[in-house]
Tab-separated table of C-alpha atoms in Angstrom:
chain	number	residue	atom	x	y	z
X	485	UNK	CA	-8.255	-20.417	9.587
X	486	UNK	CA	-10.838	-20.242	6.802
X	487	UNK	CA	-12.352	-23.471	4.440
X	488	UNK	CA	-9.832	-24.699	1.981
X	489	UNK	CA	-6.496	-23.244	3.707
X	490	UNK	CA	-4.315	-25.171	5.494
X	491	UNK	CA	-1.454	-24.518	8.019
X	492	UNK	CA	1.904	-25.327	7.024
X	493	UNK	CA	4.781	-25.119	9.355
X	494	UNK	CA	8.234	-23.513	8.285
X	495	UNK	CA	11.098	-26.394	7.065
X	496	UNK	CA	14.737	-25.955	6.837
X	497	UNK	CA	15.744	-27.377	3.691
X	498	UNK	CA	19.473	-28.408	2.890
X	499	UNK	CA	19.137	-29.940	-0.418
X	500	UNK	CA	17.527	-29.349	-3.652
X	501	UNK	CA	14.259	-31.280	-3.257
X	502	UNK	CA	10.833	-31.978	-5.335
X	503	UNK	CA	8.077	-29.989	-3.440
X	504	UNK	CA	4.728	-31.286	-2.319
X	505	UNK	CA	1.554	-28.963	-2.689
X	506	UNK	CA	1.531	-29.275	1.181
X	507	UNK	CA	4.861	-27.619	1.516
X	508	UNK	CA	3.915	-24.764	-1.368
X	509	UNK	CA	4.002	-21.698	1.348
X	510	UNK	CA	7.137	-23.192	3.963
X	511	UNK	CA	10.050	-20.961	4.699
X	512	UNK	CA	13.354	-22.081	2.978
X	513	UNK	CA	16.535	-21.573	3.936
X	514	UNK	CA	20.290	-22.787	3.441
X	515	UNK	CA	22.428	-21.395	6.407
X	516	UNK	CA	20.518	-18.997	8.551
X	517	UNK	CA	17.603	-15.890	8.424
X	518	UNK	CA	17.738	-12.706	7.903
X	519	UNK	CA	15.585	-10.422	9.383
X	520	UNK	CA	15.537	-6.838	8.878
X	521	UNK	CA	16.306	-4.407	11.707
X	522	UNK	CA	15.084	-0.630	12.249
X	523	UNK	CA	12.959	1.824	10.567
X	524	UNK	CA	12.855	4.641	9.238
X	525	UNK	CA	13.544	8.035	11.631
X	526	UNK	CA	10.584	10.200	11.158
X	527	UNK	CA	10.817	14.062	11.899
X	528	UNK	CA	8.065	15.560	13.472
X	529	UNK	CA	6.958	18.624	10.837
X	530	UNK	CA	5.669	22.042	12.565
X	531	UNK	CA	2.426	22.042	11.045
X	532	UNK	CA	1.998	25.873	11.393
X	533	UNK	CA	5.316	26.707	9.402
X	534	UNK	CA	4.109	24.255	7.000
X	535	UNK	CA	0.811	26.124	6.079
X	536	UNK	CA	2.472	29.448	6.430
X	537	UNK	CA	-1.378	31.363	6.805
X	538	UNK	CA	-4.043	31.697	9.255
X	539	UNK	CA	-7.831	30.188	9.165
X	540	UNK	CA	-10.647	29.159	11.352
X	541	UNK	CA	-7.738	27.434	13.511
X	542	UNK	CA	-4.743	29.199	12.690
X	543	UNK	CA	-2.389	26.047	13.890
X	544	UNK	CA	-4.196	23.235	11.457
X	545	UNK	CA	-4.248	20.984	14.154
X	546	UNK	CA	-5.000	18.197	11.743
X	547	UNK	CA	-2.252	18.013	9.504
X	548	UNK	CA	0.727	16.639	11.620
X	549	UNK	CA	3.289	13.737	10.372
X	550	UNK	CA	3.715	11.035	13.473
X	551	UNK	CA	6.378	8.529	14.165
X	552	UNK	CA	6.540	5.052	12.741
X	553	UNK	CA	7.114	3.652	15.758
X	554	UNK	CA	3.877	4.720	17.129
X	555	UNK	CA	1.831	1.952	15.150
X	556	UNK	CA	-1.796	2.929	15.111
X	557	UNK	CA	-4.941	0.817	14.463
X	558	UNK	CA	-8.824	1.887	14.365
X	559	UNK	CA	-11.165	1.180	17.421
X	560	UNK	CA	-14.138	1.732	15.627
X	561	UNK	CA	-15.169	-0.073	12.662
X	562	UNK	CA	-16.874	1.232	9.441
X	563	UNK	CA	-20.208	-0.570	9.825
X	564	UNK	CA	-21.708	0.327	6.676
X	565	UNK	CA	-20.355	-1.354	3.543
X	566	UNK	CA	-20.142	0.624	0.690
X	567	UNK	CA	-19.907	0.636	-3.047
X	568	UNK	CA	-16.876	1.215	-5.585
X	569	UNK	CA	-15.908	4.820	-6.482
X	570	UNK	CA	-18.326	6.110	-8.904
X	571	UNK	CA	-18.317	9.360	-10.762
X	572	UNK	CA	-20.620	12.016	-9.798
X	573	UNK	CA	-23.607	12.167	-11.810
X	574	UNK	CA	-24.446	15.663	-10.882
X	575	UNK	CA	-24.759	18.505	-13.120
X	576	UNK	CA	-22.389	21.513	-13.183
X	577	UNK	CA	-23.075	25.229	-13.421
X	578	UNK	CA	-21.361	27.147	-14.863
X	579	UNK	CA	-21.705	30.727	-14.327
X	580	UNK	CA	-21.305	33.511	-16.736
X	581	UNK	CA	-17.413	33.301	-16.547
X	582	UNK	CA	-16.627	30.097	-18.761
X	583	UNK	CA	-13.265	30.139	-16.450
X	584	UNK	CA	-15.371	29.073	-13.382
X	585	UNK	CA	-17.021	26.127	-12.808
X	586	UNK	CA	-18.741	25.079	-9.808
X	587	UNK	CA	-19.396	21.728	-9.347
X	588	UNK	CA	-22.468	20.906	-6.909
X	589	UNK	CA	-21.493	19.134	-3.683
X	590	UNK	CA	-21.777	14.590	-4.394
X	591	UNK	CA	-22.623	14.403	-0.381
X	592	UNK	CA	-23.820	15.721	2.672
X	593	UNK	CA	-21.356	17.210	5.142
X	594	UNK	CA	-21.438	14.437	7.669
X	595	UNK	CA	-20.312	14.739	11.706
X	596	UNK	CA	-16.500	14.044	10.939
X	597	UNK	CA	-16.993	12.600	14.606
X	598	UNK	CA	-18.876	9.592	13.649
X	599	UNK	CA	-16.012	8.326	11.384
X	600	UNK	CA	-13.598	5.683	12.344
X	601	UNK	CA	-10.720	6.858	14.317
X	602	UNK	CA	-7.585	5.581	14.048
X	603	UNK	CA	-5.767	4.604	17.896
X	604	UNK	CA	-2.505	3.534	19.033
X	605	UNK	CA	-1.969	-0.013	18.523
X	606	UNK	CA	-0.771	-0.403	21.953
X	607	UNK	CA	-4.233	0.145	23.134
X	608	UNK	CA	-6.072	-1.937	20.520
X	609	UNK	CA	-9.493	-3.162	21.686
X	610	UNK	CA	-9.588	-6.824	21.817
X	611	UNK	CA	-12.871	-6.965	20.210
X	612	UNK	CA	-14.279	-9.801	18.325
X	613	UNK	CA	-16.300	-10.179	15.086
X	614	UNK	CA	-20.003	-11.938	14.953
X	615	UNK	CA	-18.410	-13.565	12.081
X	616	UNK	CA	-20.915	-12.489	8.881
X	617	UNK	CA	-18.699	-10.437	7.375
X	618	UNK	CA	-14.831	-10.714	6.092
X	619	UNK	CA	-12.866	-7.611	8.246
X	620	UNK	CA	-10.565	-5.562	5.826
X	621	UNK	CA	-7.708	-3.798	7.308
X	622	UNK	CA	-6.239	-0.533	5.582
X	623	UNK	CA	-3.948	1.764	6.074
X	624	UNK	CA	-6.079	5.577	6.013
X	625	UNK	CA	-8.893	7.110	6.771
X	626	UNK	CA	-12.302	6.443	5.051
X	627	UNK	CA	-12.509	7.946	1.487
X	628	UNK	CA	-8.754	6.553	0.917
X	629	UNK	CA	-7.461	4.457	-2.327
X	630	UNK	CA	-6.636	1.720	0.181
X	631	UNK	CA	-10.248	1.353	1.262
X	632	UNK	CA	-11.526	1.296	-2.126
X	633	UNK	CA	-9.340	-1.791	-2.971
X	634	UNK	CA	-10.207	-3.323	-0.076
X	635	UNK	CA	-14.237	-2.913	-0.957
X	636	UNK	CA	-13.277	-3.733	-4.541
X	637	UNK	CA	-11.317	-7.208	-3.463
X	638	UNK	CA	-14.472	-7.879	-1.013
X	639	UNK	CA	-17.493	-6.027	-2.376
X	640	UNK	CA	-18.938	-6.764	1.209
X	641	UNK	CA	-16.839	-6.430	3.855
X	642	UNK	CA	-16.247	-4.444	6.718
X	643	UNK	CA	-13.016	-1.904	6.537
X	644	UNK	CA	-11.380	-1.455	9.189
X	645	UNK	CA	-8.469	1.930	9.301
X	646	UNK	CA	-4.960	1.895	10.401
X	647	UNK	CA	-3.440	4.887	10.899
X	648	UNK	CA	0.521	3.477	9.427
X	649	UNK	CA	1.153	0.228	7.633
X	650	UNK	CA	2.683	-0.959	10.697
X	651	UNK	CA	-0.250	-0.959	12.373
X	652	UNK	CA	-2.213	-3.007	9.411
X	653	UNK	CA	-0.014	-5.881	9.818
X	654	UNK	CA	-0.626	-5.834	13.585
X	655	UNK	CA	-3.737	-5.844	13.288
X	656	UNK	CA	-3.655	-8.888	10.960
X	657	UNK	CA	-1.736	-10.604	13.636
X	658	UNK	CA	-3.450	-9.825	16.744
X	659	UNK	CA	-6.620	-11.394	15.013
X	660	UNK	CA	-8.702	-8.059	14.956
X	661	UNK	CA	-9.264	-8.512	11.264
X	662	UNK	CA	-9.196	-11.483	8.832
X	663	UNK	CA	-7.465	-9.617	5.718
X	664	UNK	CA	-5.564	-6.446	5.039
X	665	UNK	CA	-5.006	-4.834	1.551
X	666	UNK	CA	-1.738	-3.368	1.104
X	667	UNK	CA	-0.210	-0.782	-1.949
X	668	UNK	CA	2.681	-2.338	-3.503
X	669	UNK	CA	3.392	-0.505	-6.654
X	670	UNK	CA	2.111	2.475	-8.241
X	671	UNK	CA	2.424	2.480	-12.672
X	672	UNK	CA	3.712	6.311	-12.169
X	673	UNK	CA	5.411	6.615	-8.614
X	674	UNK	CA	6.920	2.917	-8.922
X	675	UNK	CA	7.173	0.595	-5.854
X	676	UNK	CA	6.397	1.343	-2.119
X	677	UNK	CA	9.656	0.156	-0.355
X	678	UNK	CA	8.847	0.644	3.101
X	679	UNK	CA	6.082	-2.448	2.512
X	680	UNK	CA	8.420	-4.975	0.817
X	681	UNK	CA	10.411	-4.509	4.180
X	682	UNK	CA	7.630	-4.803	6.142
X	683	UNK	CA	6.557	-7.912	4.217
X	684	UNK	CA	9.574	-9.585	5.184
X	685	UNK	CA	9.693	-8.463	9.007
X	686	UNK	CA	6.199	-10.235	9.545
X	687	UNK	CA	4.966	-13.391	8.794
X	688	UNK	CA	1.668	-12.924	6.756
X	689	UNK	CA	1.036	-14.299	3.325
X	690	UNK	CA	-0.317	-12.695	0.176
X	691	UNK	CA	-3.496	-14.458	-0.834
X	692	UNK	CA	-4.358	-12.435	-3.689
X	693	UNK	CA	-3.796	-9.114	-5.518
X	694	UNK	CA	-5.871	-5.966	-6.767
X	695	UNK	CA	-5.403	-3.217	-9.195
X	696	UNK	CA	-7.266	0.357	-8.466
X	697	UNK	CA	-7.560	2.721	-11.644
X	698	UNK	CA	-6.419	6.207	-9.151
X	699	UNK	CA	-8.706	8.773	-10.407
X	700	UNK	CA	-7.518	12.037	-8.903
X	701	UNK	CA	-10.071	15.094	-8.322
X	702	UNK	CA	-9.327	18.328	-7.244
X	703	UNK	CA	-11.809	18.557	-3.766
X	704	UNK	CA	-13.069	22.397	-2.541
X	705	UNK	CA	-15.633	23.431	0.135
X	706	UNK	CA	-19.244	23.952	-0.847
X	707	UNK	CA	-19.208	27.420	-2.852
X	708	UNK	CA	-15.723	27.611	-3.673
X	709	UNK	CA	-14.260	28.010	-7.981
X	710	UNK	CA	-10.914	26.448	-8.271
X	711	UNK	CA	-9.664	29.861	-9.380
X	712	UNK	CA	-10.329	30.752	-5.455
X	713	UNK	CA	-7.548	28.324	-4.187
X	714	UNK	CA	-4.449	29.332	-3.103
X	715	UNK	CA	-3.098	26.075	-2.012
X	716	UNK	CA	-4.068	22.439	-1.763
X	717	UNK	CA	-3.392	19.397	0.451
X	718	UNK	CA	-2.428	15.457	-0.996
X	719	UNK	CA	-0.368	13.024	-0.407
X	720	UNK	CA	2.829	13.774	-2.012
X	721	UNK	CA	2.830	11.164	-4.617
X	722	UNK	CA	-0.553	12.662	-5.407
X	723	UNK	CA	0.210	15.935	-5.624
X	724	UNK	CA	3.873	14.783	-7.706
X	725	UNK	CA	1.058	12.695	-10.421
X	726	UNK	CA	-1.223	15.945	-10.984
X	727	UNK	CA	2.022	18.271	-11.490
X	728	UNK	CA	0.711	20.133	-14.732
X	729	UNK	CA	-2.759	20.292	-13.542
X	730	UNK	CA	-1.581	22.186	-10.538
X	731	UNK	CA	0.686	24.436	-12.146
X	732	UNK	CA	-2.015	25.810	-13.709
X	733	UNK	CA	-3.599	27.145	-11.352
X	734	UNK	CA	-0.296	28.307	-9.427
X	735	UNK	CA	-1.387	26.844	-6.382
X	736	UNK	CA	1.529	26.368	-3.299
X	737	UNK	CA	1.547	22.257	-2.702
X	738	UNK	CA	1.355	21.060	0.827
X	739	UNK	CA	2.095	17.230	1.957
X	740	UNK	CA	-0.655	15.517	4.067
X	741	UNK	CA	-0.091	11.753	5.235
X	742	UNK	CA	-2.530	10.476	2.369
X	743	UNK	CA	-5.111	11.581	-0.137
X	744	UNK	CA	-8.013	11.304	1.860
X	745	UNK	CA	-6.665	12.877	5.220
X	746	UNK	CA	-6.385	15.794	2.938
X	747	UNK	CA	-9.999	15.918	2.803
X	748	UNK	CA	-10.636	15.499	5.999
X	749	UNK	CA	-8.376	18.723	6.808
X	750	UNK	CA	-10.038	20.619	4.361
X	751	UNK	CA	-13.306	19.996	5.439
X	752	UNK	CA	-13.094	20.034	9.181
X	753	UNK	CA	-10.811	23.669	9.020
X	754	UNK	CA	-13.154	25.319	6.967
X	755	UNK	CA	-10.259	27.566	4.874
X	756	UNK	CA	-11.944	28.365	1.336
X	757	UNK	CA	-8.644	29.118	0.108
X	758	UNK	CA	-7.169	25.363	0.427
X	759	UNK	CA	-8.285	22.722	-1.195
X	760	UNK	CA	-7.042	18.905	-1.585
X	761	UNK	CA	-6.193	16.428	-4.475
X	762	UNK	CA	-8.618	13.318	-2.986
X	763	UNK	CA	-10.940	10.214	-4.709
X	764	UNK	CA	-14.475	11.256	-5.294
X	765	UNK	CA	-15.907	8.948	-2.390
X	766	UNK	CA	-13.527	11.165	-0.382
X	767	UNK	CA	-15.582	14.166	-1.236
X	768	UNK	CA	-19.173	12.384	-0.757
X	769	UNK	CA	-17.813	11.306	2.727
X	770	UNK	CA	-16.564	14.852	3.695
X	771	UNK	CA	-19.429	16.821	2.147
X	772	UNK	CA	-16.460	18.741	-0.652
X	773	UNK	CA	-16.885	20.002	-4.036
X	774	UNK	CA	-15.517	17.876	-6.822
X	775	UNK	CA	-13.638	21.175	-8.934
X	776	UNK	CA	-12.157	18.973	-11.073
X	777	UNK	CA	-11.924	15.654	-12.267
X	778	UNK	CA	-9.307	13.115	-13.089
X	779	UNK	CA	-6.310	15.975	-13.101
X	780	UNK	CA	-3.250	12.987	-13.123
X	781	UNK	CA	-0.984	13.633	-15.376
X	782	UNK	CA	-0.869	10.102	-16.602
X	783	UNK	CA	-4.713	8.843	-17.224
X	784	UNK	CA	-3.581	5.059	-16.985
X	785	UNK	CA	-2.869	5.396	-13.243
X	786	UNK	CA	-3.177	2.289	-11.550
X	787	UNK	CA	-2.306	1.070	-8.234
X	788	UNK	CA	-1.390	-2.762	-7.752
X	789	UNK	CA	-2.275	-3.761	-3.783
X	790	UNK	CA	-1.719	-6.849	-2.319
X	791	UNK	CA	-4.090	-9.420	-0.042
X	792	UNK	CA	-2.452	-10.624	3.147
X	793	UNK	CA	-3.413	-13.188	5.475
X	794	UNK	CA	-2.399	-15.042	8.661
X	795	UNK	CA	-2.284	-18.534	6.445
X	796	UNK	CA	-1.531	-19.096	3.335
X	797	UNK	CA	-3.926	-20.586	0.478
X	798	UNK	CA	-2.832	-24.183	-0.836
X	799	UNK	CA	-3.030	-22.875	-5.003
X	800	UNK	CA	-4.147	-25.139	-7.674
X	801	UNK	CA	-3.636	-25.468	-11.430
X	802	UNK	CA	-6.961	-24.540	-12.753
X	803	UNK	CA	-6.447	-20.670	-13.229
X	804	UNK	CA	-3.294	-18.432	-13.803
X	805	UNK	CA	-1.248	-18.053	-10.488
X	806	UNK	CA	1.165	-15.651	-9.378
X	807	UNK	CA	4.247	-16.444	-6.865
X	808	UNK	CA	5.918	-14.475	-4.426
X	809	UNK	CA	9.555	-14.841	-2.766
X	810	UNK	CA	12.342	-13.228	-1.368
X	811	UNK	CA	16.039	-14.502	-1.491
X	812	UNK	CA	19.459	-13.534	-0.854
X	813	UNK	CA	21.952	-14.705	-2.307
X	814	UNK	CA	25.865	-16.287	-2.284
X	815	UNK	CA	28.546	-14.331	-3.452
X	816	UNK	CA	29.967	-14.500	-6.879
X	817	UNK	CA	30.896	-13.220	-10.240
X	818	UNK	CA	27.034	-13.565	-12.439
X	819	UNK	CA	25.325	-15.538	-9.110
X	820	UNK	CA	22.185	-12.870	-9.916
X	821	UNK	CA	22.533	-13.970	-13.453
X	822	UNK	CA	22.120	-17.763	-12.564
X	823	UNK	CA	19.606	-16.896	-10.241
X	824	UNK	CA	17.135	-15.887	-12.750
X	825	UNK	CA	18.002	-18.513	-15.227
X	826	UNK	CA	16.173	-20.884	-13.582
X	827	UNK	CA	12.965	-19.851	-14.376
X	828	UNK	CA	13.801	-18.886	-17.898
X	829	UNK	CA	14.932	-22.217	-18.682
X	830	UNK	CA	11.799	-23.910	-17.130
X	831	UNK	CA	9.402	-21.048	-19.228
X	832	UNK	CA	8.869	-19.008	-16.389
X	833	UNK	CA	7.832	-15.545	-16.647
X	834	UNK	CA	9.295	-12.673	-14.064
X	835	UNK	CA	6.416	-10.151	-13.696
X	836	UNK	CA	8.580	-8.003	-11.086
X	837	UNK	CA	12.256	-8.119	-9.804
X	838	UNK	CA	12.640	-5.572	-6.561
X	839	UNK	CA	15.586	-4.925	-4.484
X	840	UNK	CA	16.681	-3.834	-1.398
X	841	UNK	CA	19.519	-3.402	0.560
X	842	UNK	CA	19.950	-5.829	3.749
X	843	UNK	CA	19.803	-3.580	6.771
X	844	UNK	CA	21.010	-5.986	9.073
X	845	UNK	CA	24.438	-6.811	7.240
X	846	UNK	CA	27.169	-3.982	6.912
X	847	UNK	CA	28.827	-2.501	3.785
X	848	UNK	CA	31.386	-4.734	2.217
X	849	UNK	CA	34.612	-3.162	0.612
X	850	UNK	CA	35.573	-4.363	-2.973
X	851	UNK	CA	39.630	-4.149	-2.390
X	852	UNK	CA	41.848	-3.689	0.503
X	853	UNK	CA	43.612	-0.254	-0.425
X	854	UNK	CA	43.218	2.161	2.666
X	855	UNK	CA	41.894	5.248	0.242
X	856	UNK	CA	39.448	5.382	-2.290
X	857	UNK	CA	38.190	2.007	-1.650
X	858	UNK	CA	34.438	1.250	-3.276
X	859	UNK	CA	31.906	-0.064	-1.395
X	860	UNK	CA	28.506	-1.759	-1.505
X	861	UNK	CA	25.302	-3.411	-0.598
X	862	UNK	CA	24.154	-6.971	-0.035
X	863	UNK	CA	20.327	-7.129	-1.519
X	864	UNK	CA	17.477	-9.000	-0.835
X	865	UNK	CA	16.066	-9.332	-4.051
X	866	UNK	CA	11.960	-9.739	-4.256
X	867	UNK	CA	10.590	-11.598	-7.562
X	868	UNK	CA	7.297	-12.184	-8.313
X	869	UNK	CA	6.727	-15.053	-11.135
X	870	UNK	CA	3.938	-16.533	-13.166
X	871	UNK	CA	3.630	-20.234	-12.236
X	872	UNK	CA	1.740	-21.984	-9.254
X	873	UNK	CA	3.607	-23.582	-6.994
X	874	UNK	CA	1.336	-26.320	-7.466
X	875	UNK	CA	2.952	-27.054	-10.923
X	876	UNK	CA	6.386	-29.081	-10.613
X	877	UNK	CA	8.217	-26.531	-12.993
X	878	UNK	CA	7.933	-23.938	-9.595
X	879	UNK	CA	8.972	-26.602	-7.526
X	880	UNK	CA	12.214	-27.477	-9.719
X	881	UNK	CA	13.141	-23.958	-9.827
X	882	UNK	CA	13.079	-22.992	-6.423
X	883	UNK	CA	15.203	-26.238	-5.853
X	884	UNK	CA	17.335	-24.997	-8.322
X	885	UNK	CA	17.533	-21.433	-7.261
X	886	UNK	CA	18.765	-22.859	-3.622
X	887	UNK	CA	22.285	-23.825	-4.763
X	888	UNK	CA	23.098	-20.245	-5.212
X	889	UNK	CA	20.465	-18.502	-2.431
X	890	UNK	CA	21.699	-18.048	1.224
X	891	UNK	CA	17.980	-17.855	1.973
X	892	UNK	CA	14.384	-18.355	0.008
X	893	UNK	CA	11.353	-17.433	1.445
X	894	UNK	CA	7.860	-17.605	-0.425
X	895	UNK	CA	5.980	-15.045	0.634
X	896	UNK	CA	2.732	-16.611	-1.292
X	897	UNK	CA	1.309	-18.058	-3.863
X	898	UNK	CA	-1.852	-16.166	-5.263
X	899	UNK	CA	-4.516	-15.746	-8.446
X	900	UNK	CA	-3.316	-13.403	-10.780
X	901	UNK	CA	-5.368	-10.003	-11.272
X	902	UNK	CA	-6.849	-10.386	-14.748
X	903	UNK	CA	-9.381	-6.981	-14.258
């Protein structure tokens, strides 16, 4: 536990009460909790059908999609700190065709062997810090968004990559690292569901928030013109944001598990024809070709990520706060409606309202007729909200949002991102 946090253990609460600043971050509930159940069934993808062509190694050993349930963490840290994506400052030639450009390389083509690895998290090396420098856990491989958040939130830390988001909570847990960074929300693809679930499963705390301008360049080995490519590698939200860009150029669009990973494909298989949709640190770190530059559809791309912790910090009133929660609630008719009106009528701004459907409760029918009969879902409904919990407005509200919620839980109470 770090200076200036404090532990606070969960309470049951039964009646609408006044809150304390020492009971900002406790769990609430009315009847019982709800914990989700399952996961998502991941198919294992032939990667050789996927590619459809032959290289250096025909079966692109590389590019594979791997179960959920195998939850994999890093063994090897990323000693070396480094700085915030910059762009490249080198100059392009251009030769006599005004159609090609050739960008020169922004790196050297590194051992991809000295990177971090990413292992199972069943295996996870019990390894302790010296303590000098805050431990960052992401979800990726160097040269990812995630890591560049993560350096952005702590200029000087040390990352450390997990191969799912599973594994980045785990890792939080098991004490490996201090922090992990987390995508939320994306401006263009929208919200990342599979973390709000995972946000309720465990029991870390957001302690802050980041946004990450996405600038998307089109990566290429050393020697290659973009008018070479036949296909390129991304993340599919990636390669879904640069849609016009890549039509283009007519180039087939294959799936990788993230940006970066992309890179690392197309620089460790060699194929000129393929290139991948990656950050420019992802090219310096891979020794690729930046082709092109910023080739999003939508310029104003930013990614919102989110701070977690194992304890929660105890938030003030001296700068703009943002809150957390989760809540199901009782039913009926306009319960959702009342549910927000309490912090409209205490001047309480909703900066996000997500849901999602309770796994762990079955469909309920709306009549008793035998055919036809609709159905549907009992949500957990996630709200952020400006206001510290600190400030008795936050407190009232949450008391007030208990007489309709079967169960409140804040999931924390943070500084706002003003960047």
């Amino acid at each position: 536990m770090q200076r200036g946090e404090k532990r606070v253990t969960n309470v049951l609460l039964t009646q609408p009460i006044v809150f304390s600043p020492a009971l900002l971050i406790a769990e609430w509930g009315r009847k019982k909790t709800w914990v989700l159940k399952g996961g998502p069934d991941y198919k294992k993808i032939d990667p050789h059908s996927q590619l459809g062509f032959s290289g250096r190694r025909s079966d692109f050993s590389n590019l594979r999609v791997q179960r959920e349930s195998e939850y994999f963490c890093c063994s090897h840290r990323a000693i070396t700190p480094v700085e915030d994506e910059i762009p490249s400052s080198s100059p392009a030639v251009v030769d006599e065709n005004p159609n090609h450009l050739i960008t020169k390389s922004t790196g050297f083509h590194r051992d991809l062997n000295s990177l971090p690895k990413p292992l199972s998290a069943t295996n996870i090396p019990f390894s302790s810090s010296d303590g000098t420098k805050v431990l960052v856990a992401y979800r990726g491989v160097p040269g990812s968004y995630s890591e560049a958040a993560a350096l952005k939130a702590y200029p000087n830390c040390e990352t450390v990559p997990c191969d799912q988001f599973e594994a980045v909570f785990k890792a939080v847990e098991l004490w490996l690292v201090d922090k992990a960074v987390l995508p939320i929300e994306n401006s263009v693809g929208g919200s990342i569901h599979r973390n709000y679930d995972l946000l309720l499963f465990h029991r870390l705390h957001i302690v802050g928030e980041v946004g990450l301008t996405v600038n998307h360049c089109l990566l290429g080995l050393p020697g290659v013109r973009k008018e070479e490519l036949k296909r390129v590698l991304s993340h599919p939200q990636a390669l879904d944001q640069c849609e016009i860009f890549l039509n283009k150029l007519h180039l087939n669009r294959i799936s990788a598990v993230d940006t970066a990973g992309a890179a690392q494909i197309v620089a460790s298989e060699g194929v000129r024809e393929t290139g991948a949709i990656a950050s420019g640190r992802a090219a310096e770190i891979y020794g690729l070709n930046i082709l092109a530059e910023r080739i999003q559809d939508d310029y104003d791309n930013i990614t919102r990520f989110l701070i977690l912790a194992r304890e929660p910090i105890i938030p003030g009133t001296n700068k703009s706060y943002k809150t957390s929660i989760v809540f199901t609630l009782e039913e009926g008719p306009g319960v959702l409606f009342k549910a927000l009106a309490v912090f409209s009528m205490r001047d309480i701004n909703l900066s996000k309202i997500e849901s999602r459907p309770q796994r762990s409760r079955p469909l309920r029918v709306v009549d008793d007729s035998n055919s036809g009969s609709a159905t549907y879902f009992d949500y957990l409904f996630y709200i952020d909200f400006e206001a510290s919990m600190a400030e008795p407005r936050a407190q009232y509200a949450l008391g007030h949002l208990q007489e309709f919620a079967r169960f409140i839980r804040v999931l924390g109470c943070y500084p706002m991102n003003t960047s």
